[in-house]
Amino acid sequence: MNTKLSPTLENEERNFLHDLATPLGVALLLTDSILDDLQNRPNSDPDDLMRLVETYQALEKLNQLIQKRREILKNEESEYAQP
Amino acid sequence: MRNPKDICVLIVDDEEALRKALIFDFKRKGLRTLEAENGTQAFKLIQENAIDVVLTDVRMPGGDGIELLDKIKHLNPELPVVMFITGFADITLEEAFDKGVDAVFAKPFERKELFASVFHSVKDKNEQWRTYSSKRINTNFPIELSFANSKAIAPGKVVNIGRGGAFVAMNSSFPQLHSQTKFRITFEQELLEGEGIVRWIRTEKNQDGPAGCGIEFLYLNDRSRQQAIELIKKLKTKSYIPRA
């Protein structure tokens, strides 16, 4: 069974991943920035910190899934490029 | 080390939320910021203001990042540019460094690495290359490369040098991408000794040049540092790492 995407679908997925990466990047940036703040504050609630760390880890997991998918698409792209 | 309040960062991205998030953080660190939503707006700001480093996305409606990069390098080859890429066909790492980009980040990027890179880019060359950096890089594939006239694990020939590194032609035994390398290279009768990181690899000859790799200089010993700075002045290149 051929599991490769057609070049059109591949392009759409590439754009989709690009569109997904920007808001995810914003979420990661802001979460990491707030984490830094809370970690430097003497009176931070440890439960708040832990929940925020878990939020960051979940976002990071999503980031890794995007990276993995990008790699697959890149490999498919080079296969299509072969004569 | 420059005072952060003397450093002005221009952030160019069509995504307002990303610009605001970066501006918040840079201001918190004491830097001055300017923002633009596309390359056309950004270039106007560059012409009208003293900007120390530009952070730009590649894909933007109304003037993309590659066009902006070309204009910046035409105006001032020394102005550091950090580029956000998507990892696809917009621009390859090889092209980006050749066009003069100082650092490349794929979105979503790691915040602390981005800040480190921005602060690094505004240092002068002497300061950039003074600190031995082996502790700074985590790699599972440390390699020793000795180029030109030495017993080598991976022999190569330095073809060209840019503002931030060198293109080394090699036929085999390619290093790992992102791996750290110690080098002794001879270029225009000058021996440069130091440490670098492999930023891109071209495993086969193509229209851009012979097979080889692009190495960013991270550290140069005292003597080599002065020689490299003189060489760069003489070469007057916009490339950070030349592709050939």
PDB file of C-alpha atoms in Angstrom, chain B residues 69 73 81-83 85 91-105 117 162-166 177-178 197-201 214-216 237-243:
ATOM      1  CA  LEU B  69      18.070  39.889   4.757  1.00  0.00           C
ATOM      2  CA  LYS B  73      23.388  42.876   4.037  1.00  0.00           C
ATOM      3  CA  VAL B  81      20.463  38.915  11.731  1.00  0.00           C
ATOM      4  CA  VAL B  82      18.825  36.000  13.536  1.00  0.00           C
ATOM      5  CA  MET B  83      16.309  34.160  11.391  1.00  0.00           C
ATOM      6  CA  ILE B  85      12.770  29.284   9.701  1.00  0.00           C
ATOM      7  CA  ILE B  91      15.706  28.744   2.738  1.00  0.00           C
ATOM      8  CA  THR B  92      18.255  26.070   3.655  1.00  0.00           C
ATOM      9  CA  LEU B  93      20.719  26.451   6.526  1.00  0.00           C
ATOM     10  CA  GLU B  94      23.498  26.592   3.960  1.00  0.00           C
ATOM     11  CA  GLU B  95      21.849  29.474   2.089  1.00  0.00           C
ATOM     12  CA  ALA B  96      20.934  31.349   5.264  1.00  0.00           C
ATOM     13  CA  PHE B  97      24.497  31.359   6.614  1.00  0.00           C
ATOM     14  CA  ASP B  98      25.886  32.168   3.184  1.00  0.00           C
ATOM     15  CA  LYS B  99      23.559  35.161   2.887  1.00  0.00           C
ATOM     16  CA  GLY B 100      24.879  36.454   6.199  1.00  0.00           C
ATOM     17  CA  VAL B 101      22.531  35.146   8.901  1.00  0.00           C
ATOM     18  CA  ASP B 102      24.278  34.835  12.287  1.00  0.00           C
ATOM     19  CA  ALA B 103      21.910  32.258  13.767  1.00  0.00           C
ATOM     20  CA  VAL B 104      18.921  30.217  12.648  1.00  0.00           C
ATOM     21  CA  PHE B 105      16.046  28.977  14.793  1.00  0.00           C
ATOM     22  CA  SER B 117      22.242  33.869  20.606  1.00  0.00           C
ATOM     23  CA  GLY B 162      33.069  34.187   6.440  1.00  0.00           C
ATOM     24  CA  ARG B 163      32.274  36.546   9.325  1.00  0.00           C
ATOM     25  CA  GLY B 164      31.444  33.633  11.607  1.00  0.00           C
ATOM     26  CA  GLY B 165      32.993  30.463  10.238  1.00  0.00           C
ATOM     27  CA  ALA B 166      34.434  28.531   7.327  1.00  0.00           C
ATOM     28  CA  LEU B 177      25.589  17.757  12.021  1.00  0.00           C
ATOM     29  CA  HIS B 178      25.703  19.992  15.148  1.00  0.00           C
ATOM     30  CA  ILE B 197      30.293  23.543  15.554  1.00  0.00           C
ATOM     31  CA  VAL B 198      29.146  21.880  12.332  1.00  0.00           C
ATOM     32  CA  ARG B 199      26.182  23.920  11.100  1.00  0.00           C
ATOM     33  CA  TRP B 200      25.488  22.167   7.794  1.00  0.00           C
ATOM     34  CA  ILE B 201      26.801  19.326   5.648  1.00  0.00           C
ATOM     35  CA  GLY B 214      30.006  24.681   7.180  1.00  0.00           C
ATOM     36  CA  ILE B 215      31.676  25.210  10.544  1.00  0.00           C
ATOM     37  CA  GLU B 216      30.834  28.107  12.855  1.00  0.00           C
ATOM     38  CA  THR B 237      32.345  39.311   3.042  1.00  0.00           C
ATOM     39  CA  LYS B 238      28.694  39.452   4.025  1.00  0.00           C
ATOM     40  CA  SER B 239      28.562  35.667   4.482  1.00  0.00           C
ATOM     41  CA  TYR B 240      28.563  34.321   8.005  1.00  0.00           C
ATOM     42  CA  ILE B 241      29.566  30.853   6.791  1.00  0.00           C
ATOM     43  CA  PRO B 242      30.176  30.762   3.024  1.00  0.00           C
ATOM     44  CA  ARG B 243      28.677  27.883   1.078  1.00  0.00           C
TER      45      ARG B 243
END
